[in-house]
Amino acid sequence: MSGRSSAGWSGLAAELDRWGDAGRTAALWWRDDDAVAATPQLRNLLRLADAAPLALAAIPAFARPDLAEALDERPQIAVLQHGWQHVNRAAGGKKSEYPPGRAHAAVAAEIAAGRARLVALFGLRAVPAFVPPWNRLGDDFLTILPHCGIAALSGMAAPHRAALPPGLAAIDVHLDLVAWHEGGGFIGEDAALAGLAGLLRRRRRDGSEQGPVGILTHHLIMDRATAAFVARLIALSRSHRALRWAAVTDLL
């Protein structure tokens, strides 16, 4: 491990020490996207998570019964709704399954069908949280979600976003570990540690309760470096008094 990486872990531990000295505990939550089946990558993810709470974003139209079977005996794993088919409906620009301009009736029907399918497959494990594919949802569809049985929206945290309607909470993620513009591998240990420590530092200095920091992974393309980072982060949460993992059900 490079000296910079070691310093990065020491820096994160030092930030957590400050949380502990202030009598506070920093919380993380973990979302992993694009689940459809009990693939070898999914089984690797489950081994990595072990007893840590994990929110698995499943694609309703393609989710298979073997995915539900793979989660048996793992009560700490929740299932979120990842769109409907995870297909791009945007005519141009950035990808989105729910770009502005789609018919409201069609969007409502898809989201309601997705919710019903996940409940049928996963029962109470299917929490009423919606994860739009590519983390993009047209603002004009926000009011549809509560009417489809959705209680929370999970995207990428942004400084400016449309106000959510009554009955819809935000449970965003903040740190994506995939370097999408650089081949889809790990963003790197230094970048991940700097990003996480920075987020925790801002929360501590602000002093207000902003909820857990969301970590985002994608098990189908997770490489060894990403898995090693997550494993070390889980180990740190077990050894440091000021760090814990939150279950997504606690955020609704």
C-alpha positions as a LaTeX table, in Angstrom:
\begin{tabular}{lrrr}
\hline
Residue & $x$ (\AA) & $y$ (\AA) & $z$ (\AA) \\
\hline
Met1 & 0.00 & 0.00 & 0.00 \\
Ser2 & 1.32 & 3.45 & $-0.88$ \\
Gly3 & 2.25 & 6.01 & 1.74 \\
Arg4 & $-0.51$ & 8.28 & 0.51 \\
Ser5 & $-3.11$ & 5.55 & 0.98 \\
Ser6 & $-1.87$ & 4.77 & 4.50 \\
Ala7 & $-2.05$ & 8.46 & 5.34 \\
Gly8 & $-5.56$ & 8.48 & 3.90 \\
Trp9 & $-6.75$ & 5.75 & 6.24 \\
Ser10 & $-5.02$ & 7.48 & 9.14 \\
Gly11 & $-6.71$ & 10.72 & 8.14 \\
Leu12 & $-10.13$ & 9.03 & 8.09 \\
Ala13 & $-9.46$ & 7.50 & 11.51 \\
Ala14 & $-8.41$ & 10.91 & 12.83 \\
Glu15 & $-11.64$ & 12.45 & 11.57 \\
Leu16 & $-13.61$ & 9.69 & 13.28 \\
Asp17 & $-11.64$ & 10.36 & 16.47 \\
Arg18 & $-12.93$ & 13.93 & 16.34 \\
Trp19 & $-16.48$ & 12.64 & 16.00 \\
Gly20 & $-15.94$ & 10.41 & 19.02 \\
Asp21 & $-14.39$ & 13.23 & 21.06 \\
Ala22 & $-17.52$ & 15.28 & 20.34 \\
Gly23 & $-19.72$ & 12.44 & 21.57 \\
Arg24 & $-21.05$ & 11.74 & 18.09 \\
Thr25 & $-21.12$ & 8.70 & 15.81 \\
Ala26 & $-20.69$ & 8.95 & 12.06 \\
Ala27 & $-23.02$ & 6.74 & 10.04 \\
Leu28 & $-22.69$ & 5.25 & 6.57 \\
Trp29 & $-25.24$ & 3.43 & 4.45 \\
Trp30 & $-24.52$ & 1.20 & 1.48 \\
Arg31 & $-26.42$ & 0.92 & $-1.80$ \\
Asp32 & $-25.47$ & $-1.51$ & $-4.57$ \\
Asp33 & $-27.19$ & $-1.23$ & $-7.96$ \\
Asp34 & $-28.39$ & $-3.40$ & $-10.87$ \\
Ala35 & $-29.31$ & $-6.67$ & $-9.15$ \\
Val36 & $-31.35$ & $-9.13$ & $-11.20$ \\
Ala37 & $-30.12$ & $-12.65$ & $-10.39$ \\
Ala38 & $-27.93$ & $-14.74$ & $-8.11$ \\
Thr39 & $-24.84$ & $-14.23$ & $-10.24$ \\
Pro40 & $-21.32$ & $-15.09$ & $-9.04$ \\
Gln41 & $-20.77$ & $-11.34$ & $-8.60$ \\
Leu42 & $-23.85$ & $-11.12$ & $-6.39$ \\
Arg43 & $-22.61$ & $-13.96$ & $-4.22$ \\
Asn44 & $-19.23$ & $-12.22$ & $-3.91$ \\
Leu45 & $-21.07$ & $-9.09$ & $-2.80$ \\
Leu46 & $-22.98$ & $-11.00$ & $-0.13$ \\
Arg47 & $-19.75$ & $-12.51$ & 1.20 \\
Leu48 & $-18.18$ & $-9.06$ & 1.28 \\
Ala49 & $-21.12$ & $-7.52$ & 3.12 \\
Asp50 & $-21.28$ & $-10.33$ & 5.69 \\
Ala51 & $-23.40$ & $-8.87$ & 8.50 \\
Ala52 & $-23.25$ & $-5.23$ & 7.34 \\
Pro53 & $-26.58$ & $-3.70$ & 6.29 \\
Leu54 & $-26.89$ & $-3.51$ & 2.50 \\
Ala55 & $-29.53$ & $-1.97$ & 0.25 \\
Leu56 & $-29.72$ & $-3.86$ & $-3.03$ \\
Ala57 & $-31.30$ & $-1.93$ & $-5.91$ \\
Ala58 & $-33.05$ & $-4.55$ & $-8.07$ \\
Ile59 & $-34.42$ & $-4.07$ & $-11.60$ \\
Pro60 & $-38.06$ & $-5.20$ & $-11.25$ \\
Ala61 & $-38.79$ & $-6.31$ & $-14.82$ \\
Phe62 & $-35.84$ & $-8.70$ & $-14.87$ \\
Ala63 & $-35.49$ & $-9.71$ & $-11.20$ \\
Arg64 & $-35.52$ & $-13.51$ & $-10.88$ \\
Pro65 & $-36.68$ & $-15.79$ & $-8.09$ \\
Asp66 & $-33.13$ & $-17.05$ & $-7.55$ \\
Leu67 & $-32.18$ & $-13.54$ & $-6.42$ \\
Ala68 & $-34.78$ & $-13.76$ & $-3.65$ \\
Glu69 & $-33.50$ & $-17.23$ & $-2.73$ \\
Ala70 & $-29.93$ & $-15.93$ & $-2.48$ \\
Leu71 & $-31.05$ & $-13.41$ & 0.15 \\
Asp72 & $-32.65$ & $-16.01$ & 2.41 \\
Glu73 & $-31.22$ & $-15.96$ & 5.94 \\
Arg74 & $-29.85$ & $-12.43$ & 5.36 \\
Pro75 & $-32.30$ & $-10.14$ & 7.16 \\
Gln76 & $-29.85$ & $-7.22$ & 7.02 \\
Ile77 & $-30.27$ & $-6.91$ & 3.24 \\
Ala78 & $-33.09$ & $-4.75$ & 1.90 \\
Val79 & $-34.27$ & $-4.48$ & $-1.70$ \\
Leu80 & $-34.93$ & $-1.13$ & $-3.39$ \\
Gln81 & $-36.74$ & $-0.52$ & $-6.69$ \\
His82 & $-34.33$ & 0.30 & $-9.51$ \\
Gly83 & $-36.61$ & 1.76 & $-12.14$ \\
Trp84 & $-38.57$ & $-0.76$ & $-14.22$ \\
Gln85 & $-36.38$ & $-2.14$ & $-17.02$ \\
His86 & $-33.30$ & 0.08 & $-16.66$ \\
Val87 & $-33.49$ & 1.12 & $-20.30$ \\
Asn88 & $-32.68$ & 4.52 & $-21.75$ \\
Arg89 & $-35.81$ & 6.45 & $-22.76$ \\
Ala90 & $-34.07$ & 9.78 & $-23.37$ \\
Ala91 & $-34.18$ & 11.02 & $-26.96$ \\
Gly92 & $-30.80$ & 12.65 & $-26.50$ \\
Gly93 & $-28.35$ & 13.83 & $-23.89$ \\
Lys94 & $-27.77$ & 11.96 & $-20.64$ \\
Lys95 & $-29.32$ & 8.54 & $-20.19$ \\
Ser96 & $-32.53$ & 8.26 & $-18.21$ \\
Glu97 & $-35.41$ & 5.81 & $-17.99$ \\
Tyr98 & $-37.61$ & 8.69 & $-16.81$ \\
Pro99 & $-36.61$ & 11.80 & $-18.78$ \\
Pro100 & $-38.88$ & 14.84 & $-18.88$ \\
Gly101 & $-41.59$ & 14.48 & $-21.47$ \\
Arg102 & $-42.61$ & 10.87 & $-20.95$ \\
Ala103 & $-46.34$ & 10.31 & $-20.45$ \\
His104 & $-47.25$ & 10.45 & $-16.77$ \\
Ala105 & $-49.67$ & 7.54 & $-17.09$ \\
Ala106 & $-46.99$ & 5.28 & $-18.58$ \\
Val107 & $-44.47$ & 6.26 & $-15.90$ \\
Ala108 & $-46.98$ & 5.67 & $-13.11$ \\
Ala109 & $-47.93$ & 2.27 & $-14.53$ \\
Glu110 & $-44.28$ & 1.17 & $-14.73$ \\
Ile111 & $-43.41$ & 2.30 & $-11.22$ \\
Ala112 & $-46.52$ & 0.70 & $-9.72$ \\
Ala113 & $-45.85$ & $-2.55$ & $-11.60$ \\
Gly114 & $-42.25$ & $-2.54$ & $-10.41$ \\
Arg115 & $-43.29$ & $-2.04$ & $-6.83$ \\
Ala116 & $-45.82$ & $-4.87$ & $-7.04$ \\
Arg117 & $-43.32$ & $-7.26$ & $-8.62$ \\
Leu118 & $-40.66$ & $-6.64$ & $-5.97$ \\
Val119 & $-43.16$ & $-7.12$ & $-3.16$ \\
Ala120 & $-44.27$ & $-10.39$ & $-4.75$ \\
Leu121 & $-40.66$ & $-11.61$ & $-5.01$ \\
Phe122 & $-39.17$ & $-10.25$ & $-1.79$ \\
Gly123 & $-42.07$ & $-9.56$ & 0.57 \\
Leu124 & $-41.29$ & $-7.21$ & 3.43 \\
Arg125 & $-37.64$ & $-7.10$ & 2.34 \\
Ala126 & $-38.77$ & $-4.86$ & $-0.58$ \\
Val127 & $-38.75$ & $-1.42$ & 1.01 \\
Pro128 & $-40.73$ & 1.40 & $-0.68$ \\
Ala129 & $-37.69$ & 3.29 & $-1.96$ \\
Phe130 & $-37.16$ & 4.20 & $-5.62$ \\
Val131 & $-33.73$ & 4.34 & $-7.28$ \\
Pro132 & $-34.01$ & 5.88 & $-10.76$ \\
Pro133 & $-31.59$ & 4.32 & $-13.27$ \\
Trp134 & $-28.56$ & 6.51 & $-13.85$ \\
Asn135 & $-29.80$ & 8.44 & $-10.77$ \\
Arg136 & $-32.00$ & 10.60 & $-13.01$ \\
Leu137 & $-35.74$ & 11.26 & $-12.71$ \\
Gly138 & $-37.65$ & 14.08 & $-14.37$ \\
Asp139 & $-38.83$ & 16.54 & $-11.71$ \\
Asp140 & $-42.38$ & 16.37 & $-13.05$ \\
Phe141 & $-42.58$ & 12.72 & $-11.99$ \\
Leu142 & $-41.81$ & 13.30 & $-8.32$ \\
Thr143 & $-45.47$ & 13.65 & $-7.35$ \\
Ile144 & $-46.22$ & 10.29 & $-8.97$ \\
Leu145 & $-44.03$ & 8.29 & $-6.57$ \\
Pro146 & $-46.15$ & 8.49 & $-3.37$ \\
His147 & $-49.22$ & 7.43 & $-5.34$ \\
Cys148 & $-47.32$ & 4.29 & $-6.43$ \\
Gly149 & $-46.51$ & 3.25 & $-2.88$ \\
Ile150 & $-43.03$ & 4.83 & $-2.85$ \\
Ala151 & $-41.94$ & 6.53 & 0.37 \\
Ala152 & $-38.35$ & 7.51 & $-0.50$ \\
Leu153 & $-36.23$ & 8.54 & $-3.47$ \\
Ser154 & $-32.56$ & 7.56 & $-3.64$ \\
Gly155 & $-30.31$ & 9.32 & $-6.16$ \\
Met156 & $-26.93$ & 11.00 & $-6.10$ \\
Ala157 & $-26.84$ & 13.85 & $-3.60$ \\
Ala158 & $-26.71$ & 17.25 & $-5.27$ \\
Pro159 & $-26.53$ & 20.78 & $-3.86$ \\
His160 & $-29.65$ & 21.82 & $-5.73$ \\
Arg161 & $-32.63$ & 19.58 & $-6.34$ \\
Ala162 & $-36.35$ & 20.01 & $-6.73$ \\
Ala163 & $-38.35$ & 20.03 & $-3.52$ \\
Leu164 & $-39.83$ & 16.63 & $-2.76$ \\
Pro165 & $-43.60$ & 16.33 & $-2.31$ \\
Pro166 & $-45.10$ & 15.43 & 1.08 \\
Gly167 & $-44.68$ & 11.77 & 1.90 \\
Leu168 & $-41.44$ & 11.36 & $-0.06$ \\
Ala169 & $-38.10$ & 11.29 & 1.78 \\
Ala170 & $-34.61$ & 11.63 & 0.28 \\
Ile171 & $-32.08$ & 8.89 & 1.06 \\
Asp172 & $-29.30$ & 9.80 & $-1.32$ \\
Val173 & $-25.86$ & 8.35 & $-1.90$ \\
His174 & $-22.82$ & 10.62 & $-1.87$ \\
Leu175 & $-19.75$ & 8.61 & $-2.87$ \\
Asp176 & $-19.78$ & 6.46 & $-6.02$ \\
Leu177 & $-16.78$ & 4.10 & $-6.00$ \\
Val178 & $-16.87$ & 3.53 & $-9.78$ \\
Ala179 & $-14.73$ & 5.64 & $-12.11$ \\
Trp180 & $-17.30$ & 5.67 & $-14.92$ \\
His181 & $-15.31$ & 7.95 & $-17.20$ \\
Glu182 & $-12.09$ & 6.00 & $-16.74$ \\
Gly183 & $-13.03$ & 2.47 & $-17.70$ \\
Gly184 & $-15.42$ & 1.58 & $-14.88$ \\
Gly185 & $-12.87$ & 0.49 & $-12.30$ \\
Phe186 & $-12.27$ & 1.78 & $-8.78$ \\
Ile187 & $-11.97$ & 5.54 & $-8.32$ \\
Gly188 & $-8.86$ & 4.82 & $-6.27$ \\
Glu189 & $-8.22$ & 4.52 & $-2.57$ \\
Asp190 & $-6.88$ & 8.05 & $-2.19$ \\
Ala191 & $-9.88$ & 9.61 & $-3.95$ \\
Ala192 & $-12.36$ & 7.47 & $-2.00$ \\
Leu193 & $-10.78$ & 8.24 & 1.36 \\
Ala194 & $-10.46$ & 11.94 & 0.63 \\
Gly195 & $-14.08$ & 12.09 & $-0.49$ \\
Leu196 & $-15.38$ & 10.22 & 2.54 \\
Ala197 & $-13.27$ & 12.13 & 5.06 \\
Gly198 & $-14.33$ & 15.41 & 3.46 \\
Leu199 & $-18.01$ & 14.54 & 3.68 \\
Leu200 & $-17.69$ & 13.55 & 7.33 \\
Arg201 & $-15.67$ & 16.67 & 8.14 \\
Arg202 & $-18.32$ & 18.95 & 6.66 \\
Arg203 & $-21.05$ & 17.16 & 8.59 \\
Arg204 & $-19.14$ & 17.44 & 11.86 \\
Arg205 & $-18.36$ & 21.12 & 11.41 \\
Asp206 & $-21.92$ & 21.92 & 10.35 \\
Gly207 & $-23.19$ & 20.27 & 13.52 \\
Ser208 & $-26.64$ & 19.46 & 12.12 \\
Glu209 & $-28.08$ & 16.01 & 11.58 \\
Gln210 & $-27.85$ & 15.32 & 7.85 \\
Gly211 & $-28.24$ & 11.56 & 7.89 \\
Pro212 & $-25.71$ & 8.88 & 6.94 \\
Val213 & $-23.21$ & 9.23 & 4.12 \\
Gly214 & $-24.26$ & 6.94 & 1.27 \\
Ile215 & $-21.70$ & 4.67 & $-0.39$ \\
Leu216 & $-22.56$ & 3.36 & $-3.88$ \\
Thr217 & $-21.21$ & 0.20 & $-5.53$ \\
His218 & $-22.11$ & $-1.92$ & $-8.56$ \\
His219 & $-21.47$ & $-5.61$ & $-7.90$ \\
Leu220 & $-21.57$ & $-6.68$ & $-11.56$ \\
Ile221 & $-18.43$ & $-4.67$ & $-12.30$ \\
Met222 & $-16.82$ & $-4.57$ & $-8.85$ \\
Asp223 & $-13.07$ & $-5.16$ & $-9.08$ \\
Arg224 & $-10.72$ & $-6.40$ & $-6.38$ \\
Ala225 & $-9.57$ & $-2.91$ & $-5.44$ \\
Thr226 & $-13.12$ & $-1.76$ & $-4.80$ \\
Ala227 & $-13.91$ & $-4.87$ & $-2.78$ \\
Ala228 & $-10.73$ & $-4.43$ & $-0.74$ \\
Phe229 & $-11.67$ & $-0.83$ & 0.05 \\
Val230 & $-15.18$ & $-1.76$ & 1.17 \\
Ala231 & $-13.84$ & $-4.66$ & 3.24 \\
Arg232 & $-11.43$ & $-2.36$ & 5.05 \\
Leu233 & $-14.19$ & 0.19 & 5.62 \\
Ile234 & $-16.40$ & $-2.50$ & 7.15 \\
Ala235 & $-13.49$ & $-3.62$ & 9.36 \\
Leu236 & $-12.95$ & $-0.02$ & 10.48 \\
Ser237 & $-16.60$ & 0.26 & 11.49 \\
Arg238 & $-16.13$ & $-2.74$ & 13.76 \\
Ser239 & $-13.05$ & $-1.34$ & 15.46 \\
His240 & $-13.83$ & 2.38 & 15.74 \\
Arg241 & $-16.37$ & 3.57 & 18.31 \\
Ala242 & $-17.47$ & 6.53 & 16.16 \\
Leu243 & $-18.37$ & 4.72 & 12.94 \\
Arg244 & $-21.39$ & 2.53 & 12.18 \\
Trp245 & $-23.44$ & 1.27 & 9.24 \\
Ala246 & $-27.09$ & 2.27 & 9.08 \\
Ala247 & $-29.82$ & 0.12 & 7.58 \\
Val248 & $-31.88$ & 1.75 & 4.86 \\
Thr249 & $-35.04$ & 0.84 & 6.77 \\
Asp250 & $-33.89$ & 3.18 & 9.54 \\
Leu251 & $-33.80$ & 6.09 & 7.05 \\
Leu252 & $-37.39$ & 5.89 & 5.82 \\
\hline
\end{tabular}
